[in-house]
XYZ file of C-alpha atoms in Angstrom:
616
model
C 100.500 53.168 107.706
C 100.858 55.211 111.026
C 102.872 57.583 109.126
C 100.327 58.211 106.122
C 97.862 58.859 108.548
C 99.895 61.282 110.512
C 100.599 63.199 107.572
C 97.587 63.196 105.920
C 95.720 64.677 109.214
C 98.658 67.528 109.102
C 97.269 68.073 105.681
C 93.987 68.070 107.071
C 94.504 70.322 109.779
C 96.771 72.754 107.815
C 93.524 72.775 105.293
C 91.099 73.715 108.267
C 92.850 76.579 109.098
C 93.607 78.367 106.407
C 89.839 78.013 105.947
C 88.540 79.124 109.399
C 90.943 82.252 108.269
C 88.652 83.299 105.294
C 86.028 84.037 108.048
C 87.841 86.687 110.324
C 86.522 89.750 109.523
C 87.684 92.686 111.498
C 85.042 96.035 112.100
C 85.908 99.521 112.626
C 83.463 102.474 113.411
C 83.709 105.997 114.515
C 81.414 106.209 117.654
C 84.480 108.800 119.319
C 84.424 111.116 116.701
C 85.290 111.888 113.051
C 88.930 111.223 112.648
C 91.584 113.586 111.550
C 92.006 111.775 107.735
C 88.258 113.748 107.455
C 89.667 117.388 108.295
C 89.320 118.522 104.679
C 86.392 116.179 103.425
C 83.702 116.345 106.321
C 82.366 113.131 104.991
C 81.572 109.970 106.886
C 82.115 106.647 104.864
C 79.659 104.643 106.508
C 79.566 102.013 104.259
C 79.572 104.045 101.319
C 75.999 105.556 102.604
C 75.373 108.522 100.372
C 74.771 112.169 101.917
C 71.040 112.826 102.174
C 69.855 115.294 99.610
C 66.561 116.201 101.214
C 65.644 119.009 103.475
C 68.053 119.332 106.052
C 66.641 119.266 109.605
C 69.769 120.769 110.973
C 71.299 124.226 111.297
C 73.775 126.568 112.388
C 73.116 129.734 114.588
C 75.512 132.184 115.173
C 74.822 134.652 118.405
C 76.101 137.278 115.822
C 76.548 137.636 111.913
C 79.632 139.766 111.497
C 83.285 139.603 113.434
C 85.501 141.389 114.338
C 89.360 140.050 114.950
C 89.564 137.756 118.248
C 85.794 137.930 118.824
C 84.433 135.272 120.926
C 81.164 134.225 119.088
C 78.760 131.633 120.032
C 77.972 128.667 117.901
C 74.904 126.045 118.295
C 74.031 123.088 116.332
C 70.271 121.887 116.551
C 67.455 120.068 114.770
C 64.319 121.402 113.964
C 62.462 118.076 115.350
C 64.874 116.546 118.142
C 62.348 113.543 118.273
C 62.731 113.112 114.588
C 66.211 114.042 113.637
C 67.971 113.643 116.738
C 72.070 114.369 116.421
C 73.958 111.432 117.441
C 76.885 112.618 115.625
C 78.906 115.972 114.473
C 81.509 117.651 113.046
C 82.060 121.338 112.684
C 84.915 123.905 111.514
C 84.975 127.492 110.279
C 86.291 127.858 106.338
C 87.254 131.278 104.718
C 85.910 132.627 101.510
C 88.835 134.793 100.880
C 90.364 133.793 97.874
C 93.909 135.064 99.471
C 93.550 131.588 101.343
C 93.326 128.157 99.647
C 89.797 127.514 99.598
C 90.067 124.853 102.168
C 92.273 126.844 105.127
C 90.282 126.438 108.344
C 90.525 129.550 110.588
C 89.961 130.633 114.430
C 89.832 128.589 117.086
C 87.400 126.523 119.744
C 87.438 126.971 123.267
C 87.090 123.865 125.718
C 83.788 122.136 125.800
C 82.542 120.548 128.784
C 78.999 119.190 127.643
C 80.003 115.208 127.736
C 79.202 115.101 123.982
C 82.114 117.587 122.400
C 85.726 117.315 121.666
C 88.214 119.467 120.144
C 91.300 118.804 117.894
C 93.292 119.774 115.042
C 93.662 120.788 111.613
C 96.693 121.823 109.402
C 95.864 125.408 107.931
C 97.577 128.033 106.011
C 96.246 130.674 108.554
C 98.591 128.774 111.492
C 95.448 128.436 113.919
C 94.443 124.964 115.800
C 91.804 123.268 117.927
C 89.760 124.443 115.020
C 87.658 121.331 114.771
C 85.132 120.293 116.589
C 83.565 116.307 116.619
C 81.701 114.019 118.887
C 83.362 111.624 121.402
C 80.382 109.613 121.744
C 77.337 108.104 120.105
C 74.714 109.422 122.623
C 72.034 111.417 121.748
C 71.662 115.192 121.742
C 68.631 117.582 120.361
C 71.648 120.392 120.221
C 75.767 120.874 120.684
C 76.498 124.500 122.244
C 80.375 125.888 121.212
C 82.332 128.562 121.509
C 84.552 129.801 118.835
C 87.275 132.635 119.165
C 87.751 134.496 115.310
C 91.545 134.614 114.169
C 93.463 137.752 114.884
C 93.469 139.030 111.276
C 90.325 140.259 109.333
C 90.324 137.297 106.564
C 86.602 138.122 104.630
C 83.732 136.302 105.163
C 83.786 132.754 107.008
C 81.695 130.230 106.755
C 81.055 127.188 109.136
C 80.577 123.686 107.562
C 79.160 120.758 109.661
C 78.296 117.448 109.410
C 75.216 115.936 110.769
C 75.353 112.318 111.608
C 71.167 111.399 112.439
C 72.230 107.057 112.744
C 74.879 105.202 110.381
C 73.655 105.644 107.182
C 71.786 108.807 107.580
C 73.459 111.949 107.684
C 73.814 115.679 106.326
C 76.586 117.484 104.688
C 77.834 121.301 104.463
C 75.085 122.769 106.937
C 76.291 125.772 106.796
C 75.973 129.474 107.960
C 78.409 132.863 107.042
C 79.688 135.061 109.581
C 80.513 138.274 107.710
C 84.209 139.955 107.262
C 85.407 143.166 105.975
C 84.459 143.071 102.160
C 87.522 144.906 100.965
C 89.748 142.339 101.856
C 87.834 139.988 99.462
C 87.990 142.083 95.882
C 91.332 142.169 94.724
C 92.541 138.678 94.585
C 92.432 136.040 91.683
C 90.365 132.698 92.431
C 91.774 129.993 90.867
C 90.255 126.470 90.629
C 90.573 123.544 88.397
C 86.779 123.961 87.318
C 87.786 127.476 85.769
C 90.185 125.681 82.863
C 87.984 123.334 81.269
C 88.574 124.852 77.808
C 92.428 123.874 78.068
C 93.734 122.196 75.918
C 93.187 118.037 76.305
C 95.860 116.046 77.866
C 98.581 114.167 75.558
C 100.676 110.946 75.549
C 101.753 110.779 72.416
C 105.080 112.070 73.258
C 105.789 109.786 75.585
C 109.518 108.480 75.905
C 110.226 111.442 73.617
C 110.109 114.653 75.735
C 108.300 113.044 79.129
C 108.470 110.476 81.261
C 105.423 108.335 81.394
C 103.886 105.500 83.364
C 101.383 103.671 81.605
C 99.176 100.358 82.587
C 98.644 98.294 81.170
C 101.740 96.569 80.235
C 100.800 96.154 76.837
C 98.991 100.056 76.162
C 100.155 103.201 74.616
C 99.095 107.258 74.297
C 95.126 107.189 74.780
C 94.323 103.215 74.863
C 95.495 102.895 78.409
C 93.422 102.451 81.540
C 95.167 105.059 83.384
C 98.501 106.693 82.549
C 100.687 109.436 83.899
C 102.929 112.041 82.372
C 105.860 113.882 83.694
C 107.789 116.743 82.121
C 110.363 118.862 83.199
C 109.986 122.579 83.130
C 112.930 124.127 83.860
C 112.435 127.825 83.547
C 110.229 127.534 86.862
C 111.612 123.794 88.405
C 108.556 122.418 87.909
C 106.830 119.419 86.574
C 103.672 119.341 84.420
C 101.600 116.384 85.446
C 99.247 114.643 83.126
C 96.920 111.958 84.168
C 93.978 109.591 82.486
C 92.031 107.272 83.634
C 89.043 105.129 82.158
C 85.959 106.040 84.875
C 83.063 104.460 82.225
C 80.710 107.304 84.222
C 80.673 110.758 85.066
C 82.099 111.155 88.209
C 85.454 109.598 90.081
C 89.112 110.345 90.677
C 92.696 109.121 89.154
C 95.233 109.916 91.077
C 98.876 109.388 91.324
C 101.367 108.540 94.437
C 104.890 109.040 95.334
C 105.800 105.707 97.839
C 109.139 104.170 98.656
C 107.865 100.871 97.967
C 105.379 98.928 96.283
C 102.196 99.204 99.017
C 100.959 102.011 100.724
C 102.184 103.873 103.552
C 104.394 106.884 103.931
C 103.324 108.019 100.362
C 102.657 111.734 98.980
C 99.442 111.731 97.085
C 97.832 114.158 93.937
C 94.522 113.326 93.029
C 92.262 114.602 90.490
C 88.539 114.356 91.011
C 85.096 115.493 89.230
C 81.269 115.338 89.522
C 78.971 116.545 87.626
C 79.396 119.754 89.815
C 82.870 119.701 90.936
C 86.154 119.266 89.518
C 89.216 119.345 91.726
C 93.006 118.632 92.230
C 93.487 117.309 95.627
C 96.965 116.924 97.581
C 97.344 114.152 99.909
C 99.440 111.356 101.902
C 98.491 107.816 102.919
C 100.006 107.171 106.419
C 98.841 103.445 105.787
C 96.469 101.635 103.763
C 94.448 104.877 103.377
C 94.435 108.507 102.058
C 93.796 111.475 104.277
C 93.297 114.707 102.054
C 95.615 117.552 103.013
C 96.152 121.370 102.334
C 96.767 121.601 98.690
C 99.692 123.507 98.150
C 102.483 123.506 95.358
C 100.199 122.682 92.908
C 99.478 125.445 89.530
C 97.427 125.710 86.524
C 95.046 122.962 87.149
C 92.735 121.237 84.996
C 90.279 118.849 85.341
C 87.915 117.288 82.507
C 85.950 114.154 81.685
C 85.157 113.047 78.401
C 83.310 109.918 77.063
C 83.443 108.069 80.452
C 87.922 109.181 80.678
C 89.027 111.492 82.898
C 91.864 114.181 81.706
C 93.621 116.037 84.418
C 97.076 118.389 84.424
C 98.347 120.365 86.894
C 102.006 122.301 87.883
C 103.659 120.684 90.325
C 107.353 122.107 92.294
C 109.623 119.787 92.294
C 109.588 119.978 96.297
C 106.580 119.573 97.667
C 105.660 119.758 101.739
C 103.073 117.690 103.415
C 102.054 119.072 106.587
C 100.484 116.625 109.264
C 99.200 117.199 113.164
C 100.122 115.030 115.988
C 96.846 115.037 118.335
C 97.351 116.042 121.991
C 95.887 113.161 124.281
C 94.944 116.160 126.134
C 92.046 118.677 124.655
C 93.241 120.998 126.491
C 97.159 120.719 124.710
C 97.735 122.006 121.691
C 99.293 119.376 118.730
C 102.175 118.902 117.484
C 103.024 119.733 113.510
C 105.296 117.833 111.203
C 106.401 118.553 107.929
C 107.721 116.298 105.448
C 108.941 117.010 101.888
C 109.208 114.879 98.962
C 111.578 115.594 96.230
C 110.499 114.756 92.745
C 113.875 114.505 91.452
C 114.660 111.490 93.571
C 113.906 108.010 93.117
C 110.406 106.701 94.164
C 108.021 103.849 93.027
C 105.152 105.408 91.155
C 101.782 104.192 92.224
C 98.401 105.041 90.219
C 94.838 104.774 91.288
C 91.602 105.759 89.901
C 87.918 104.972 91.152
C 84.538 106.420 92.063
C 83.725 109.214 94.810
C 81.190 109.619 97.153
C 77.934 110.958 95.907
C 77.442 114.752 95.946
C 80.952 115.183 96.381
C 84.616 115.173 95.576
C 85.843 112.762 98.448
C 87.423 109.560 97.169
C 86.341 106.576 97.948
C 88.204 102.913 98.232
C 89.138 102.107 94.326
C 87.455 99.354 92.877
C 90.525 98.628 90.596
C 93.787 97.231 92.080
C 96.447 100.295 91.580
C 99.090 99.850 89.440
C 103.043 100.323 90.695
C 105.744 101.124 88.428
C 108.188 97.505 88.824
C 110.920 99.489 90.014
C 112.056 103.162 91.601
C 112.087 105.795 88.608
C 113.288 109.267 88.375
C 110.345 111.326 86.496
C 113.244 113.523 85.496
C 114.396 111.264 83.324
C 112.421 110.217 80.110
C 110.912 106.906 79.207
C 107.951 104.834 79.140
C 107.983 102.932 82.407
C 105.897 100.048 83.152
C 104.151 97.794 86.419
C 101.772 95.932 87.574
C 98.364 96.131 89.628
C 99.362 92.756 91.938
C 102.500 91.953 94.381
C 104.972 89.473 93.211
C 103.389 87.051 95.921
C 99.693 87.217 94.043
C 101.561 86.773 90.420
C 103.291 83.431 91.482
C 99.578 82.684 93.339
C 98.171 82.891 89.990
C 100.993 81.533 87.665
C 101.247 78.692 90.145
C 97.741 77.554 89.683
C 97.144 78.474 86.158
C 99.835 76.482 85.220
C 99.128 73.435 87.455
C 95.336 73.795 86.249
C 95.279 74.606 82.677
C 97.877 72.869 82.018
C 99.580 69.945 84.047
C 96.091 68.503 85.413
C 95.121 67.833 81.632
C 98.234 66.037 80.852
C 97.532 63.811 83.572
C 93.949 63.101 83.223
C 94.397 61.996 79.396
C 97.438 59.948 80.519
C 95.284 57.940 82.895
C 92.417 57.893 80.512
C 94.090 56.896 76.735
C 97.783 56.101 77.593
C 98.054 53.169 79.934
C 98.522 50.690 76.927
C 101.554 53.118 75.595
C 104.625 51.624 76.196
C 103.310 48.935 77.970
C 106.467 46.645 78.080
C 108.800 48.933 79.019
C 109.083 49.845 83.155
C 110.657 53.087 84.837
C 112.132 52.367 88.748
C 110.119 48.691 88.360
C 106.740 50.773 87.347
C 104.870 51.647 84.237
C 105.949 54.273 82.641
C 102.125 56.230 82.172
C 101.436 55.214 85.974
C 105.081 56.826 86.864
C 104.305 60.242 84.627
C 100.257 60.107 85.670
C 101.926 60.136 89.590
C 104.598 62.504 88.954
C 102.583 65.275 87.444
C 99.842 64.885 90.210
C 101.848 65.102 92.978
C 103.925 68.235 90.994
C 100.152 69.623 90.476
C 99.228 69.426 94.517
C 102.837 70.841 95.272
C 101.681 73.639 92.865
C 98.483 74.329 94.330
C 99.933 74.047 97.925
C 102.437 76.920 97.178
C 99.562 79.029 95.280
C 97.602 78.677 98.538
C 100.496 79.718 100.360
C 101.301 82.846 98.759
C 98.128 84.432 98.155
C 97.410 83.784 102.166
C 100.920 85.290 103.217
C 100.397 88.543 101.207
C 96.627 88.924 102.345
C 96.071 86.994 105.469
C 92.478 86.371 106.226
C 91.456 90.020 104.330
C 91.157 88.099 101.410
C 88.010 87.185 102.024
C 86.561 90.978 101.793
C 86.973 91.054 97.967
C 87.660 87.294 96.508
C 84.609 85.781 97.318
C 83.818 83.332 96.212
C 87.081 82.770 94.343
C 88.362 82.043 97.778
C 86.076 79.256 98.786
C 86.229 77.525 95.465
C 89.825 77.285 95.586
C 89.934 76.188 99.072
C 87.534 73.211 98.500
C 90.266 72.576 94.954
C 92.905 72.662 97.569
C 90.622 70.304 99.955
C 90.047 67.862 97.131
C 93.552 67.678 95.725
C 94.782 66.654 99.072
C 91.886 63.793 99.729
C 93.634 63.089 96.225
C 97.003 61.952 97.136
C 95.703 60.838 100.706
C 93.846 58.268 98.101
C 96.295 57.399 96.309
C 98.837 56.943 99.124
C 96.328 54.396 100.582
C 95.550 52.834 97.263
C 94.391 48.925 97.490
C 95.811 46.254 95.341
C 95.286 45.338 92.558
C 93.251 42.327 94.016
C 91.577 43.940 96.067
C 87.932 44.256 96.350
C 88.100 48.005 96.692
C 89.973 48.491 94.256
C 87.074 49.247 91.862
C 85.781 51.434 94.490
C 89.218 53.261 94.495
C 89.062 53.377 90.458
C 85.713 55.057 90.327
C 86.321 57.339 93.169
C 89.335 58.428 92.307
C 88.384 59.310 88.587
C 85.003 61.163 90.258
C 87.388 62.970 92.402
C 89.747 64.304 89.795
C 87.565 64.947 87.365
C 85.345 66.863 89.852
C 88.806 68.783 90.781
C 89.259 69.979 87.204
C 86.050 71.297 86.880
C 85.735 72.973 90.048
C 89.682 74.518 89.147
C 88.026 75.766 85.978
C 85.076 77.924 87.958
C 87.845 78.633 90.333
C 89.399 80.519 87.649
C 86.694 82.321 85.716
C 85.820 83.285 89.297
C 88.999 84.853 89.887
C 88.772 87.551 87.010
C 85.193 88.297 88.336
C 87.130 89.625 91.490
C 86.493 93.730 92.038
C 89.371 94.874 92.235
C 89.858 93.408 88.500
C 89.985 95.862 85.315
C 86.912 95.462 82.536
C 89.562 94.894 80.487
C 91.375 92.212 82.488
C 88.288 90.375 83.277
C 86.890 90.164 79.381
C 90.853 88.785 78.439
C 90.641 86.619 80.905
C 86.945 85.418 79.950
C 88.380 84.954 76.680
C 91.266 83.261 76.913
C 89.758 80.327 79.533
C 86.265 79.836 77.519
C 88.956 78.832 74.799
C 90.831 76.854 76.932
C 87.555 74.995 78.087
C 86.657 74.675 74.326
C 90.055 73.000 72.932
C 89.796 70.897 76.620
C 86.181 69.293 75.526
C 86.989 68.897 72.085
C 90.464 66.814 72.562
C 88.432 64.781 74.730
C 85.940 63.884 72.102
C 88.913 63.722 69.407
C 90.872 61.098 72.003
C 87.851 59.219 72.950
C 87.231 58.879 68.995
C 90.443 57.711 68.298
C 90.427 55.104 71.224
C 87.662 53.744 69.719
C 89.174 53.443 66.074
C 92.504 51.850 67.384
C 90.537 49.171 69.528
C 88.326 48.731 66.239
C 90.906 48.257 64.163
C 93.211 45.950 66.827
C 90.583 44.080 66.926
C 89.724 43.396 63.330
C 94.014 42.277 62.818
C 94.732 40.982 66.334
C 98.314 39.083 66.017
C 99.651 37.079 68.773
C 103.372 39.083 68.452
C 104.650 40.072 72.018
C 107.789 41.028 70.347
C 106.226 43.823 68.320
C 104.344 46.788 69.453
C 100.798 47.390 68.065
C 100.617 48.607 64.555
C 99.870 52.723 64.435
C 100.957 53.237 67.963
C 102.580 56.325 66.761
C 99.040 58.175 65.896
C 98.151 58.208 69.903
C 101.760 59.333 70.507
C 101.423 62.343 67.786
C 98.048 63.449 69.208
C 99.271 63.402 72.841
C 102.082 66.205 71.431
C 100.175 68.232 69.866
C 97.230 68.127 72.973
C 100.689 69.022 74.935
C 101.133 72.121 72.542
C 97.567 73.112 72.648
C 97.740 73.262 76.448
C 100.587 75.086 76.327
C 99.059 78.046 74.246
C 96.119 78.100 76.281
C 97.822 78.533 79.774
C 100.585 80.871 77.911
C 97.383 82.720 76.983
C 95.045 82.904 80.450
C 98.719 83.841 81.970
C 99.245 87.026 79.866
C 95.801 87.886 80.870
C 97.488 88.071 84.119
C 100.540 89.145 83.880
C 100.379 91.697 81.439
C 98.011 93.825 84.191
């Protein structure tokens, strides 16, 4: 008895806390500045809080409004009512216009600030300069930020600085902006290409997929334009280049797809290309996700790109070298050092897990925000060089056997065994298995395999997630902890199960019955809870409705059909009752039948709520 005990308050304690796990939450804020992933956005996600779009109270002065090369100038940030709009945060940097330059190349350069509010780091740019950004390094409040900025030794055009107002959290202004005038010449005789200017290219196409390109498509079970995001590949060898093709169902008129080069199956270390539109703006981004986030970068070995939505899908292409080079900046400790640059390059003709993503972006923008929709990963390392349809999956191996695990144990063990204990104790009833009968022996085995199940679901989904898992599965996550809680008061209860004598026994009977029934039902919201997670597809999450309201359906109506036929067969045992122990009961084989064929119907339903798992 000692021994029960013990183990059932490991169970207990193991129980508590994985629980008390689901409600660490960690917080991160930017109170020291705007970090270097924003260099090329310039757009706080606070929460998702949308830029303001009324009057801004903020501007930029300039003590002059032309340049000359290596001129300092003098730069001040202030609001028009201090009291009102007061600047508790900021972020500044001068852009050219000169279509020479990729439109996002940040030129000149800041000298030290020494006003307790201001600090200085670095961008990459094609014009070479740094400490060409300016941010906060505190939350206190300022009516105004004073800088100095030195111009770049070459004449580039016009310049314009962009900054940032942060008023509190969730207020704050975009691209204030002023121009400091260039020499105009240098302005007229180059080309400006952007992905906005080739909307009336030609649509994208998957049709020839596995024919002359190498696609990855998602789902599993998709092809050509019925996919929820897909990307193309094909070689161009006359320039050693790849055209890019990418889809994605938005179901508005704004958000991003975009597609990553990583060495495994999560993020971190990966080369990013990401396509992105508004009602305004349509753009092809580069990028690279040091971790589990993307920082936008200069875009460069990228061609003939095009951007388009249509009917809530959005159609992108672009030109991409084979070797591409993602440049990033070290930041001195020291304002007063300058960074350090690396450079990495990814080659498109080696081997690398393909990753897609699509989602919405922030308001009045093109900056992508956290996709709703898990990203899908090709299953294994493909060479877009060579052509085929490849295939993957949104979820980690870890969160597939989480959900086989319980699907099966729920959908379809756990019905096996409450029917057995309900309709089949009198089957078999003179035959014994280890000195036990045999329903008891099956009822016990499946139970226990149904906990062991449940305990390794548990297990799997916590070691992949930890205690983030709370963030988005709520409140899948506290339904299945309090089926996990109740399965293990079940086999505590049955391990410290009275006689048959004894005068609990009936209280055991009724409690136990309560408690599994209760168990199924609260496994069955469990699971329709699951596919109302976030990060699940529209299309996931209506299979999945599908598949378990039918499951529910054939569950209720064997019940009725086995609580009909109970009631026939005692009807009729009772109308032509022998005394014959030798015999079994006449038409003992109809229960038998019915039990096989409930046995086959479970089985379709769980294969069926498990491909509208695993085929995403």
């Amino acid at each position: 008895m000692k021994k029960v005990v013990s183990s059932a308050t490991r169970v207990l304690g193991f129980i508590v806390t994985i629980c008390s796990m689901c409600f660490i939450e960690g917080v991160s804020g930017y109170s020291r500045g705007a970090p270097y992933s924003t260099c090329f956005t310039r757009y706080p996600k606070h929460n998702h809080s949308p830029t303001q779009t009324e009057d801004n109270p903020y501007t930029i002065e300039l003590s002059q409004s032309s340049y000359v090369v290596g001129e300092t100038v003098e730069v001040k940030i202030s609001s028009s009512d201090p009291d009102e709009h007061p600047i508790r945060g900021f972020q500044i940097a001068a852009f050219v216009e000169n279509p020479k330059y990729e439109h996002m190349t940040i030129v000149g350069q800041f000298s030290d600030v020494d006003d307790g509010k201001s600090k200085i780091f670095s961008c990459a740019s094609f014009a070479g300069s740094v400490r060409n950004m300016v941010t906060h390094k505190n939350n206190r409040i300022v009516s105004s930020v004073n800088l100095t900025w030195t111009a770049p030794a070459e004449n580039v055009g016009n310049i314009t600085f962009l900054a940032t107002v942060v008023k509190n959290f969730a207020t704050f202004w975009i691209n204030t902006k002023v121009t400091l005038y260039g020499s105009v010449d240098l302005i007229t005789d180059y080309p400006v290409e952007s992905a906005a200017g080739m909307n009336e290219a030609e649509d994208t196409d998957f049709s020839n997929c596995g024919d002359t390109k190498a696609c990855f498509l998602y789902p599993r079970n998709c092809y050509d334009n019925d996919c929820v995001a897909a990307v193309s590949f094909e070689y161009k060898a006359e320039n050693d280049s790849y055209q890019v093709e990418m889809q994605a169902k938005l179901g508005s008129g704004s958000g991003y797809v975009g597609v990553g080069f990583s060495e495994d199956d999560i993020m971190g270390h990966d080369e990013t290309f990401v396509c992105a539109a508004n009602t305004q703006e349509l753009s092809v981004q580069h990028g690279y996700s040091p971790a589990k986030y993307n920082e936008r970068i200069i875009t460069n070995d990228l061609s003939d790109k095009f951007v388009k939505i249509v009917g809530g899908r959005l159609l992108c292409r672009f030109m991409l070298r084979h070797k591409s080079l993602v440049t990033l900046m070290k930041q001195a400790s020291n304002t007063n050092d300058y960074p350090q640059q690396y450079n990495f390059t990814f080659s498109k003709n080696d081997a690398w897990r393909i990753q897609l993503a699509w989602g919405p972006i922030m308001p009045d923008s093109n900056v992508i925000t956290r996709h709703k929709d898990m990203p899908a990963t090709t299953s294994s390392s493909v060479r877009i060089k060579e052509i085929g349809i490849y295939r993957g999956t949104a979820f980690h191996v870890l969160v597939q056997v989480h959900a086989a695990m319980m699907i099966v144990a729920w959908t379809f063990l756990t019905g096996i065994v409450t029917v057995i204990a309900r309709h089949y104790k009198d089957m078999m009833s003179r035959k014994r298995l280890f000195g036990t009968k045999i329903w008891f022996q099956v009822h016990r085995a499946l139970a226990i395999l149904v906990a062991i199940m449940t305990a390794i679901g548990l297990i799997t989904i916590f070691t992949h997630y930890g205690s983030t898992i709370r963030k988005a599965a709520v409140p899948h996550a506290y339904w299945g902890l309090a089926v996990t809680v109740a399965v293990g008061l079940q086999i505590i209860a049955g391990m410290l199960r009275p006689d048959a004598d004894h005068k609990l026994r009936i209280v055991f009977n009724w409690g136990h019955w309560f408690l599994g029934q209760a168990s199924h039902v609260m496994a069955a919201v469990t699971m329709f809870l699951a596919f109302e997670i976030d990060y699940i597809t529209e299309d996931m999450h209506y299979f999945g409705f599908t598949t378990l309201a039918i499951w529910v359906g054939v569950q209720l109506m064997w019940h009725i059909c086995f609580e009909i036929v109970s009631f026939i067969m005692k009807r009729t045992e009772s109308d032509s009752y022998q005394v014959d122990e030798s015999k079994e009961k006449s038409g003992s084989w109809i229960p038998a039948v019915l039990l096989i064929i409930y046995v086959i119907f479970l089985a379709a339903c769980c294969t069926s709520v498990l491909c509208a798992f695993l085929l995403f």
